[in-house]
Coordinates of C-alpha atoms in Angstrom, one line a residue:
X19 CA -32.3 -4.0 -102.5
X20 CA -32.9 -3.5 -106.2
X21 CA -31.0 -1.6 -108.3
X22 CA -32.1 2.0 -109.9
X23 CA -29.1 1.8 -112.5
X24 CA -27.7 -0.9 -114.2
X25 CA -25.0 -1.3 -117.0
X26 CA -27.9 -2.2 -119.3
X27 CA -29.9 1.0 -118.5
X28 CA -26.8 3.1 -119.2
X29 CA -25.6 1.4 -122.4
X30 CA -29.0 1.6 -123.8
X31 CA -29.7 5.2 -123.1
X32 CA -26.2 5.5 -124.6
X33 CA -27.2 4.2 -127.4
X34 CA -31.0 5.8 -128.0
X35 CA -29.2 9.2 -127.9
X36 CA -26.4 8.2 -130.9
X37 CA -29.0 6.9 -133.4
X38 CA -30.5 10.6 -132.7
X39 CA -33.6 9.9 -133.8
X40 CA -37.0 11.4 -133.4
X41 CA -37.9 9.9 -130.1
X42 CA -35.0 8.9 -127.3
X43 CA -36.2 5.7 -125.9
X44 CA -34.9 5.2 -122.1
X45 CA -35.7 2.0 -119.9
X46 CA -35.7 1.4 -116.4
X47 CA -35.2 -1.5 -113.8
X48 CA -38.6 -3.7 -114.4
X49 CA -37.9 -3.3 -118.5
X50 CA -40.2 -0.7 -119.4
X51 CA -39.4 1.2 -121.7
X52 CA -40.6 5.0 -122.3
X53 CA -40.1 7.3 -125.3
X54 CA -38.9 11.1 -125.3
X55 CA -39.4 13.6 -127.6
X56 CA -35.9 14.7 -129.1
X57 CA -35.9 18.0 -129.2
X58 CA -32.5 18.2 -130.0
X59 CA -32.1 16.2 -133.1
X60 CA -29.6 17.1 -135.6
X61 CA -28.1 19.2 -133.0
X62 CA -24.0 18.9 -133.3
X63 CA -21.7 18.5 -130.3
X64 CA -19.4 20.6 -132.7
X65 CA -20.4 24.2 -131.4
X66 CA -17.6 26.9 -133.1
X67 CA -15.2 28.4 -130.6
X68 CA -16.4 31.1 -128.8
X69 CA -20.3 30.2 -129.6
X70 CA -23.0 28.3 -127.9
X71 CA -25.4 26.0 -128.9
X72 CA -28.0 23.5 -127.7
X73 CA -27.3 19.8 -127.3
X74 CA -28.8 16.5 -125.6
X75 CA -26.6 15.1 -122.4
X76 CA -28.3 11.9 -119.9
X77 CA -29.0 13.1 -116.6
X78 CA -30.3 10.7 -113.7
X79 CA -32.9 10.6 -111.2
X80 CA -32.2 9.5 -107.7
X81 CA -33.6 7.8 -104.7
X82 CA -35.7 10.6 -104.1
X83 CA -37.2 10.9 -107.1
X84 CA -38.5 7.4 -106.7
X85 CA -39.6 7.4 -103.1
X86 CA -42.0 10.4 -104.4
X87 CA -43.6 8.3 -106.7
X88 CA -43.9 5.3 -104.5
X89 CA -45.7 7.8 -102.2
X90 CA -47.8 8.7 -105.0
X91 CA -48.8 4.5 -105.8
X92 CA -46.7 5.0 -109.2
X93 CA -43.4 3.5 -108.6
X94 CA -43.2 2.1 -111.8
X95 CA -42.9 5.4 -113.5
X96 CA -39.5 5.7 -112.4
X97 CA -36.9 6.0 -115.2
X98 CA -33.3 6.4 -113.6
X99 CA -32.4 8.6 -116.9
X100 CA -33.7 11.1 -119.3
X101 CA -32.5 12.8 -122.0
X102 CA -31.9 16.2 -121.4
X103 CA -31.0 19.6 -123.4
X104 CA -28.6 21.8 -122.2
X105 CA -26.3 25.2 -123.0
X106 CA -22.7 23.8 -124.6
X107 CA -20.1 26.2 -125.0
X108 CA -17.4 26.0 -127.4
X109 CA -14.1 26.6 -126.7
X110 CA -12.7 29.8 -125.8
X111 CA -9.1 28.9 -125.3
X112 CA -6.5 27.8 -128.1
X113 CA -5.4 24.4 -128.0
X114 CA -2.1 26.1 -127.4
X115 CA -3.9 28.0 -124.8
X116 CA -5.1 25.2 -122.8
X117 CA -2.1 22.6 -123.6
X118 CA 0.2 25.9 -121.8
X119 CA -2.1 26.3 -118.9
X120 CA -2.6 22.7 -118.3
X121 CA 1.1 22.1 -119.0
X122 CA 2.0 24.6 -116.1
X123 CA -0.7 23.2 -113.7
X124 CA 0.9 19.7 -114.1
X125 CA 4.1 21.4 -113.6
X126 CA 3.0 23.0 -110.1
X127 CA 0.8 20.6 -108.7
X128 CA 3.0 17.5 -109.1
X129 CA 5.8 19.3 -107.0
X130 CA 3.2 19.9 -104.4
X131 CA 2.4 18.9 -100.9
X132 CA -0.8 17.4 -102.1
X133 CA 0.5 15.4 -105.1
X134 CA 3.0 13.9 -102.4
X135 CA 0.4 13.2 -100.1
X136 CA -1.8 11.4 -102.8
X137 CA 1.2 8.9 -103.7
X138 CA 1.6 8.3 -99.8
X139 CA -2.5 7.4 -99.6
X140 CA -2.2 5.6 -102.6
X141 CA 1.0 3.7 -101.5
X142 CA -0.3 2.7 -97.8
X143 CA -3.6 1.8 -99.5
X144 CA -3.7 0.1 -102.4
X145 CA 0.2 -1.7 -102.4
X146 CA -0.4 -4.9 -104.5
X147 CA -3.8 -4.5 -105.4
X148 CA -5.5 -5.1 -109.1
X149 CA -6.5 -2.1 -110.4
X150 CA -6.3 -1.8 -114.0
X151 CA -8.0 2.1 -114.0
X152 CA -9.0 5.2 -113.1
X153 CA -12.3 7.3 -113.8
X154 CA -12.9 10.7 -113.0
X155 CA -16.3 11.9 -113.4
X156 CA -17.5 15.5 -114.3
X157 CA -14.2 17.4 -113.7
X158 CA -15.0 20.3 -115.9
X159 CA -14.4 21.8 -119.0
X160 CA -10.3 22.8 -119.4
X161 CA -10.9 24.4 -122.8
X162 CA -14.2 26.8 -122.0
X163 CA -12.6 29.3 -119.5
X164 CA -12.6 33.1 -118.3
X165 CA -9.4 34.6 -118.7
X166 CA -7.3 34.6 -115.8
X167 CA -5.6 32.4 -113.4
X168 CA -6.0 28.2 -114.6
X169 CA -9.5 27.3 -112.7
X170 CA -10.6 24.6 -110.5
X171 CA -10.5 22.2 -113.4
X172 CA -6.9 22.4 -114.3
X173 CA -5.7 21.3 -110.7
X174 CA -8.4 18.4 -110.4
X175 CA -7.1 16.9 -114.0
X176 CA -3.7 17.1 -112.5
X177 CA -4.2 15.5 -109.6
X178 CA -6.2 12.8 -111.5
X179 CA -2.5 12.2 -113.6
X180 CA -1.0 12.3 -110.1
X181 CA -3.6 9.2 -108.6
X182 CA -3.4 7.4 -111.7
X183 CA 0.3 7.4 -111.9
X184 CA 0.5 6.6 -108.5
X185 CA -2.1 3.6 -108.6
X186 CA -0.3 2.0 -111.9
X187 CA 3.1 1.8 -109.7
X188 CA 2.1 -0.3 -106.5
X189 CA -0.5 -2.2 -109.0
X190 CA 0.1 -5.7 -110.4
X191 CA -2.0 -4.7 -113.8
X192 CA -1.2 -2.3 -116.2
X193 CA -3.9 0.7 -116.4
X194 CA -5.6 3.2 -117.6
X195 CA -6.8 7.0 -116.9
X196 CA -10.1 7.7 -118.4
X197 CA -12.4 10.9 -117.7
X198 CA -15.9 11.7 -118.1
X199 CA -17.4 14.9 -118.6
X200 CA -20.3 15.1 -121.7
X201 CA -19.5 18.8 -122.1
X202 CA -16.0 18.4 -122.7
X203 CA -15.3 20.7 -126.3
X204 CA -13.1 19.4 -128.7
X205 CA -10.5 21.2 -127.4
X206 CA -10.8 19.6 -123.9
X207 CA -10.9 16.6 -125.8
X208 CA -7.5 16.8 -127.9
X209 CA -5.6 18.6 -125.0
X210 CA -6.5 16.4 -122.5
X211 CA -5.7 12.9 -125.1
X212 CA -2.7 14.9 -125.0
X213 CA -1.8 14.9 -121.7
X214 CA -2.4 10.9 -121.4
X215 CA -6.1 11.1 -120.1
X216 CA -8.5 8.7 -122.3
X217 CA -12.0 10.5 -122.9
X218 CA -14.9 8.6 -122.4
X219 CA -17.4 10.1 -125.3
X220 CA -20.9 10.1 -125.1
X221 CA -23.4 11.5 -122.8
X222 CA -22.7 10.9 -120.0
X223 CA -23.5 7.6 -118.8
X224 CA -20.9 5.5 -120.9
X225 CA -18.2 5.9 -118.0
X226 CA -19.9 4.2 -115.4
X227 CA -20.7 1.4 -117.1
X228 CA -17.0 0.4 -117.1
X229 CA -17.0 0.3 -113.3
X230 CA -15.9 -3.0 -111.6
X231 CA -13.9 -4.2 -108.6
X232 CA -10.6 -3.0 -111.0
X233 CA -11.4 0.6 -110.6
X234 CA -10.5 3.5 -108.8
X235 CA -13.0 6.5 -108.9
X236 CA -13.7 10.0 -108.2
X237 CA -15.4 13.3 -108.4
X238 CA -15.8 16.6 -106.9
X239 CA -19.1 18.4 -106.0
X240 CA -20.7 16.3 -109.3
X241 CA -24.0 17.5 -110.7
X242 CA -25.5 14.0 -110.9
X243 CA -26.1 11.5 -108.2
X244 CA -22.5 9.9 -108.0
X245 CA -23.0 7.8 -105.0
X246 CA -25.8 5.9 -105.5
X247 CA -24.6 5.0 -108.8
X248 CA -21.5 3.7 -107.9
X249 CA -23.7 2.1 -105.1
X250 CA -25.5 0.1 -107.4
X251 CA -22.4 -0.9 -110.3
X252 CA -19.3 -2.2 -108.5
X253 CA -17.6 -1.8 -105.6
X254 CA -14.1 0.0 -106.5
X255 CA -10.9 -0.3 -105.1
X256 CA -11.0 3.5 -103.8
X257 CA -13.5 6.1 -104.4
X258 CA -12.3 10.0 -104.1
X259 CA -16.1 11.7 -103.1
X260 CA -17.2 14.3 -100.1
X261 CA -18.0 12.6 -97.0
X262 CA -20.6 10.5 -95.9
X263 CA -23.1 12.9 -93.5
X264 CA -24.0 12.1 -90.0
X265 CA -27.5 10.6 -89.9
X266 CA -29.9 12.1 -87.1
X267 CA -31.4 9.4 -84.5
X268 CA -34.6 8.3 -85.3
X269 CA -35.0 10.4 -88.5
X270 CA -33.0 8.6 -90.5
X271 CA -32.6 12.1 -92.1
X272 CA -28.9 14.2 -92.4
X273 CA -28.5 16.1 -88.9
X274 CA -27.3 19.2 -90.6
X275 CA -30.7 19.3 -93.2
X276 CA -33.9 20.7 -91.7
X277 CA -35.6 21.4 -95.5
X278 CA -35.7 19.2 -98.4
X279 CA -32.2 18.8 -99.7
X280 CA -32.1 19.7 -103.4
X281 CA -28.6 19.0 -103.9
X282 CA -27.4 16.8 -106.7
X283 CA -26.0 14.2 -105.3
X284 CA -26.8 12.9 -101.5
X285 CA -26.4 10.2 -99.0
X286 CA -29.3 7.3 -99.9
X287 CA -30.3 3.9 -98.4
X288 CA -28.2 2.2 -100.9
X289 CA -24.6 4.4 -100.8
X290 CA -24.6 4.0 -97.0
X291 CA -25.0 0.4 -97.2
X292 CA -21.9 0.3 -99.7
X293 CA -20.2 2.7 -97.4
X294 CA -20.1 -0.2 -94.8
X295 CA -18.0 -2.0 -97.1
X296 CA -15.3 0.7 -96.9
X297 CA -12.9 3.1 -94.6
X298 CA -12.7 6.8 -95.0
X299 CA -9.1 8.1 -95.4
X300 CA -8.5 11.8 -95.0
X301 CA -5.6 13.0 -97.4
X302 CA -3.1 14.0 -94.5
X303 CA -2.1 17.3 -96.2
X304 CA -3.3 20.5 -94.7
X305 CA -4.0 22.8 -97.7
X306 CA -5.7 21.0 -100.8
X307 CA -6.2 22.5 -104.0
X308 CA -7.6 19.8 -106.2
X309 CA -10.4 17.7 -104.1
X310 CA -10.6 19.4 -101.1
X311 CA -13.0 18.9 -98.8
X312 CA -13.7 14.6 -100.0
X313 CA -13.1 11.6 -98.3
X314 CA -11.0 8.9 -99.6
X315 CA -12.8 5.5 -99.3
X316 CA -10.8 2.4 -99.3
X317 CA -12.5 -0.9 -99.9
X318 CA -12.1 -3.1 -97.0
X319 CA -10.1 -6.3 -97.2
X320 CA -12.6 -9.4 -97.4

Protein backbone atom coordinates (compact mmCIF):
# COMPACT_ATOMS: atom_id res chain seq x y z
CA UNK A 1 0.00 0.00 0.00
CA UNK A 2 1.59 3.32 -0.89
CA UNK A 3 2.28 5.84 1.26
CA UNK A 4 0.18 9.34 1.60
CA UNK A 5 3.11 10.96 3.84
CA UNK A 6 6.55 10.59 3.63
CA UNK A 7 9.64 12.24 5.42
CA UNK A 8 10.24 14.02 2.08
CA UNK A 9 6.73 15.43 1.86
CA UNK A 10 6.97 16.72 5.41
CA UNK A 11 10.56 18.21 5.26
CA UNK A 12 9.72 19.89 2.04
CA UNK A 13 6.50 21.55 3.13
CA UNK A 14 8.68 22.45 6.15
CA UNK A 15 10.71 24.13 4.25
CA UNK A 16 8.30 25.96 1.49
CA UNK A 17 6.70 27.55 4.60
CA UNK A 18 10.23 29.05 6.17
CA UNK A 19 11.45 30.68 2.90
CA UNK A 20 7.86 32.52 3.33
CA UNK A 21 7.57 33.44 0.04
CA UNK A 22 4.86 34.46 -2.23
CA UNK A 23 3.60 31.01 -3.20
CA UNK A 24 3.99 27.78 -0.56
CA UNK A 25 4.88 24.98 -2.80
CA UNK A 26 3.65 21.45 -1.31
CA UNK A 27 4.28 17.96 -3.04
CA UNK A 28 2.74 14.77 -2.82
CA UNK A 29 3.47 10.90 -3.25
CA UNK A 30 3.86 10.64 -7.30
CA UNK A 31 6.22 14.06 -7.18
CA UNK A 32 3.87 16.63 -8.15
CA UNK A 33 4.30 19.46 -7.00
CA UNK A 34 1.43 22.32 -6.48
CA UNK A 35 1.78 25.99 -5.52
CA UNK A 36 -0.38 27.96 -2.79
CA UNK A 37 -1.02 31.33 -2.52
CA UNK A 38 0.63 32.66 0.81
CA UNK A 39 -1.69 34.62 2.23
CA UNK A 40 0.16 34.95 5.23
CA UNK A 41 3.48 36.21 4.23
CA UNK A 42 5.37 38.38 6.46
CA UNK A 43 3.07 37.31 9.14
CA UNK A 44 5.24 36.80 12.64
CA UNK A 45 4.90 33.80 14.92
CA UNK A 46 5.74 36.60 17.44
CA UNK A 47 2.06 37.77 18.41
CA UNK A 48 2.38 40.31 21.71
CA UNK A 49 0.96 38.88 24.94
CA UNK A 50 -2.50 39.10 25.29
CA UNK A 51 -3.15 39.75 21.35
CA UNK A 52 -3.92 37.63 18.37
CA UNK A 53 -2.79 37.55 15.05
CA UNK A 54 -2.89 35.43 11.83
CA UNK A 55 -0.19 32.94 10.96
CA UNK A 56 0.43 29.83 8.42
CA UNK A 57 0.58 26.15 10.31
CA UNK A 58 0.65 22.59 7.79
CA UNK A 59 -2.38 20.66 8.16
CA UNK A 60 -2.96 17.13 6.41
CA UNK A 61 -5.47 15.44 4.48
CA UNK A 62 -6.37 11.85 5.15
CA UNK A 63 -7.54 8.67 3.65
CA UNK A 64 -10.71 10.10 3.03
CA UNK A 65 -9.89 12.93 1.37
CA UNK A 66 -8.22 10.75 -1.21
CA UNK A 67 -10.76 8.02 -1.68
CA UNK A 68 -13.11 11.10 -2.70
CA UNK A 69 -11.02 11.99 -5.35
CA UNK A 70 -10.34 8.55 -6.62
CA UNK A 71 -14.22 8.32 -6.75
CA UNK A 72 -14.13 11.43 -8.67
CA UNK A 73 -11.19 9.84 -11.47
CA UNK A 74 -8.69 12.54 -9.93
CA UNK A 75 -6.55 10.74 -7.54
CA UNK A 76 -3.65 12.54 -8.52
CA UNK A 77 -4.87 15.76 -7.10
CA UNK A 78 -4.27 14.55 -3.75
CA UNK A 79 -1.73 16.63 -1.69
CA UNK A 80 -1.34 15.08 1.91
CA UNK A 81 -0.59 18.86 3.16
CA UNK A 82 -1.54 22.33 2.69
CA UNK A 83 -0.66 25.36 4.13
CA UNK A 84 -3.08 26.73 6.24
CA UNK A 85 -3.89 30.18 8.18
CA UNK A 86 -5.07 30.14 11.40
CA UNK A 87 -6.01 32.42 14.80
CA UNK A 88 -2.56 32.45 17.16
CA UNK A 89 -2.84 33.71 20.44
CA UNK A 90 -0.15 35.21 22.38
CA UNK A 91 0.48 34.46 25.67
CA UNK A 92 -1.69 35.39 28.52
CA UNK A 93 0.22 34.01 31.35
CA UNK A 94 3.76 35.18 32.79
CA UNK A 95 6.56 33.09 32.26
CA UNK A 96 6.42 33.06 36.08
CA UNK A 97 2.86 32.34 35.72
CA UNK A 98 3.16 29.27 33.69
CA UNK A 99 6.71 27.98 35.12
CA UNK A 100 4.37 28.11 38.84
CA UNK A 101 1.49 26.27 37.42
CA UNK A 102 3.41 23.80 35.51
CA UNK A 103 5.90 23.49 38.45
CA UNK A 104 2.86 22.54 40.76
CA UNK A 105 1.27 20.10 38.11
CA UNK A 106 4.67 18.27 37.98
CA UNK A 107 4.59 18.31 41.58
CA UNK A 108 0.98 16.61 41.89
CA UNK A 109 0.92 14.40 39.06
CA UNK A 110 4.29 12.69 39.66
CA UNK A 111 3.07 11.60 43.26
CA UNK A 112 -0.02 10.18 41.64
CA UNK A 113 -1.60 6.88 40.99
CA UNK A 114 -1.27 7.47 37.29
CA UNK A 115 2.34 8.52 37.15
CA UNK A 116 2.90 5.17 39.10
CA UNK A 117 1.01 3.31 36.83
CA UNK A 118 2.82 4.69 33.66
CA UNK A 119 6.38 3.63 35.11
CA UNK A 120 4.68 0.06 35.82
CA UNK A 121 3.50 -0.03 31.87
CA UNK A 122 6.55 1.28 30.83
CA UNK A 123 8.66 -1.06 33.02
CA UNK A 124 6.70 -4.48 32.03
CA UNK A 125 6.82 -3.21 28.41
CA UNK A 126 9.66 -1.74 27.22
CA UNK A 127 12.60 -3.35 29.85
CA UNK A 128 15.75 -3.42 27.58
CA UNK A 129 14.49 -1.94 24.61
CA UNK A 130 16.25 0.87 22.33
CA UNK A 131 14.48 3.82 22.49
CA UNK A 132 16.40 6.90 22.27
CA UNK A 133 12.97 9.36 22.48
CA UNK A 134 9.88 10.53 23.00
CA UNK A 135 7.38 12.79 20.93
CA UNK A 136 4.29 14.12 21.96
CA UNK A 137 2.21 15.60 19.44
CA UNK A 138 -0.32 18.55 19.78
CA UNK A 139 -0.51 18.74 23.58
CA UNK A 140 -1.63 22.26 23.85
CA UNK A 141 -0.67 25.58 24.57
CA UNK A 142 0.61 25.83 28.59
CA UNK A 143 1.17 29.63 28.16
CA UNK A 144 -2.35 30.78 26.43
CA UNK A 145 -4.79 30.01 29.33
CA UNK A 146 -8.14 31.20 31.14
CA UNK A 147 -7.58 31.95 34.61
CA UNK A 148 -8.30 29.29 36.90
CA UNK A 149 -7.45 25.93 37.78
CA UNK A 150 -4.01 24.47 35.46
CA UNK A 151 -6.01 22.97 32.22
CA UNK A 152 -5.82 19.79 30.42
CA UNK A 153 -2.48 20.73 29.01
CA UNK A 154 -0.53 21.11 32.16
CA UNK A 155 -1.25 17.38 33.29
CA UNK A 156 -0.55 15.84 29.73
CA UNK A 157 3.05 17.72 29.70
CA UNK A 158 3.58 16.13 33.00
CA UNK A 159 2.77 12.90 32.29
CA UNK A 160 4.86 13.17 29.09
CA UNK A 161 8.12 14.03 31.75
CA UNK A 162 6.72 10.99 33.68
CA UNK A 163 6.84 8.45 30.27
CA UNK A 164 9.99 9.84 29.20
CA UNK A 165 11.71 9.50 32.45
CA UNK A 166 10.46 6.24 32.81
CA UNK A 167 11.37 4.99 29.22
CA UNK A 168 15.23 6.55 29.61
CA UNK A 169 15.54 4.15 32.87
CA UNK A 170 14.76 0.48 31.52
CA UNK A 171 16.42 1.75 28.03
CA UNK A 172 19.86 0.86 26.78
CA UNK A 173 20.26 4.45 24.89
CA UNK A 174 20.32 7.64 26.25
CA UNK A 175 17.08 9.95 25.10
CA UNK A 176 15.28 12.56 24.57
CA UNK A 177 11.71 14.33 25.20
CA UNK A 178 10.68 16.38 22.33
CA UNK A 179 7.00 17.94 21.83
CA UNK A 180 5.21 19.26 18.97
CA UNK A 181 2.55 21.72 18.97
CA UNK A 182 2.92 24.74 16.04
CA UNK A 183 0.96 27.06 18.19
CA UNK A 184 3.09 26.85 21.06
CA UNK A 185 3.83 30.94 22.14
CA UNK A 186 7.08 31.83 23.13
CA UNK A 187 6.14 31.44 26.47
CA UNK A 188 5.21 27.76 26.07
CA UNK A 189 8.31 27.56 24.31
CA UNK A 190 10.86 28.95 27.10
CA UNK A 191 8.75 27.33 30.05
CA UNK A 192 8.51 24.13 28.68
CA UNK A 193 12.80 24.15 27.45
CA UNK A 194 12.66 24.77 31.03
CA UNK A 195 11.11 22.06 32.31
CA UNK A 196 13.51 19.59 30.15
CA UNK A 197 11.03 19.17 27.07
CA UNK A 198 12.84 19.87 23.66
CA UNK A 199 10.43 21.86 21.18
CA UNK A 200 10.21 20.86 17.90
CA UNK A 201 9.75 24.32 15.87
CA UNK A 202 8.10 24.74 12.79
CA UNK A 203 4.74 24.01 11.44
CA UNK A 204 3.82 21.32 12.33
CA UNK A 205 5.07 18.52 10.35
CA UNK A 206 8.90 18.63 11.43
CA UNK A 207 8.18 16.19 14.45
CA UNK A 208 7.06 13.33 12.62
CA UNK A 209 9.64 13.29 10.38
CA UNK A 210 11.99 12.11 13.27
CA UNK A 211 9.89 8.96 13.75
CA UNK A 212 11.68 5.61 13.60
CA UNK A 213 11.73 2.19 15.30
CA UNK A 214 13.61 4.38 18.38
CA UNK A 215 10.60 6.21 19.25
CA UNK A 216 7.96 6.24 21.65
CA UNK A 217 4.83 8.41 20.67
CA UNK A 218 1.64 10.01 21.68
CA UNK A 219 -1.26 12.29 21.65
CA UNK A 220 -4.57 12.96 22.89
CA UNK A 221 -7.76 13.77 20.82
CA UNK A 222 -5.19 15.43 18.05
CA UNK A 223 -6.65 17.71 15.41
CA UNK A 224 -4.74 16.15 12.58
CA UNK A 225 -4.75 12.56 11.36
CA UNK A 226 -2.20 10.99 13.91
CA UNK A 227 -2.67 7.38 12.99
CA UNK A 228 -2.28 7.17 9.55
CA UNK A 229 0.72 9.17 9.82
CA UNK A 230 2.48 7.17 12.10
CA UNK A 231 0.98 4.38 9.84
CA UNK A 232 3.00 5.33 7.04
CA UNK A 233 6.67 6.62 8.95
CA UNK A 234 7.84 3.99 11.40
CA UNK A 235 6.67 1.69 13.49
CA UNK A 236 7.50 2.96 17.25
CA UNK A 237 8.27 1.17 20.17
CA UNK A 238 4.87 2.33 21.98
CA UNK A 239 2.26 4.63 20.81
CA UNK A 240 -0.04 6.48 23.59
CA UNK A 241 -3.50 7.15 21.08
CA UNK A 242 -7.49 6.33 21.64
CA UNK A 243 -8.40 3.00 20.74
CA UNK A 244 -8.68 1.34 17.68
CA UNK A 245 -12.86 1.10 16.83
CA UNK A 246 -14.63 -2.07 16.24
CA UNK A 247 -15.19 -2.54 12.53
CA UNK A 248 -18.90 -3.56 11.39
CA UNK A 249 -19.12 -7.01 9.30
CA UNK A 250 -19.36 -6.57 5.91
CA UNK A 251 -19.15 -2.74 5.98
CA UNK A 252 -15.88 -2.38 6.70
CA UNK A 253 -17.24 0.89 8.27
CA UNK A 254 -16.92 1.75 12.43
CA UNK A 255 -20.02 -0.02 14.18
CA UNK A 256 -20.71 2.89 16.29
CA UNK A 257 -20.75 5.60 12.94
CA UNK A 258 -23.99 5.64 10.88
CA UNK A 259 -23.09 9.31 9.09
CA UNK A 260 -19.92 10.45 7.68
CA UNK A 261 -17.36 10.72 10.37
CA UNK A 262 -15.91 14.24 10.28
CA UNK A 263 -13.52 13.78 13.04
CA UNK A 264 -9.91 14.59 12.66
CA UNK A 265 -8.33 11.76 13.06
CA UNK A 266 -9.92 8.12 12.31
CA UNK A 267 -9.26 4.41 11.88
CA UNK A 268 -7.99 3.92 7.90
CA UNK A 269 -6.95 0.92 5.84
CA UNK A 270 -3.37 1.64 6.54
CA UNK A 271 -3.40 2.28 10.70
CA UNK A 272 -5.31 -1.00 11.08
CA UNK A 273 -2.86 -2.81 9.19
CA UNK A 274 -0.05 -1.27 11.52
CA UNK A 275 -2.25 -1.99 14.40
CA UNK A 276 -1.67 -5.83 13.69
CA UNK A 277 1.88 -5.25 14.37
CA UNK A 278 1.03 -4.26 17.90
CA UNK A 279 -0.91 -5.08 21.48
CA UNK A 280 -3.22 -2.68 23.18
CA UNK A 281 -2.35 -2.09 26.90
CA UNK A 282 -4.80 -0.45 29.12
CA UNK A 283 -3.04 1.80 31.83
CA UNK A 284 -4.33 -0.30 34.94
CA UNK A 285 -5.16 2.80 37.03
CA UNK A 286 -8.77 3.65 37.57
CA UNK A 287 -8.93 7.48 37.48
CA UNK A 288 -6.74 9.16 34.74
CA UNK A 289 -6.16 12.70 34.38
CA UNK A 290 -3.68 13.10 31.67
CA UNK A 291 -4.58 10.57 28.53
CA UNK A 292 -7.55 9.23 29.62
CA UNK A 293 -9.52 7.38 27.59
CA UNK A 294 -6.20 5.96 24.98
CA UNK A 295 -4.78 2.80 24.44
CA UNK A 296 -1.30 2.05 24.93
CA UNK A 297 0.10 0.03 21.85
CA UNK A 298 3.19 -2.01 22.35
CA UNK A 299 5.09 -3.14 19.30
CA UNK A 300 5.08 -6.80 19.16
CA UNK A 301 8.31 -8.80 19.47
CA UNK A 302 9.45 -9.99 15.91
Amino acid sequence: MKPLYTREILNHAEAALARDEEYIEVMNAEGRTQCVKNSERGSSRDVPPGERGWRNIIAFRDERNLARLEAAGRAEDFFPLYPFNTMFHGPDRTEAETRATLRSVIEAFEASDEAAAITRLVTTNLRGCAVNKVIAFGLGRIGVERRGPPTQSFYEHAAARVLARAVEAVSSEPGVLLVQDPLYTDVCCKVLEEFGFGVVQGFGAKGFALLDRKSVVLAHHPSFPFREIIADLARPALICMKPEEEVEAGTGKPSSRRFQDMRAEVDSERSRKMLEEYRGVRLPCATQRAFYGNIWYVRKAR
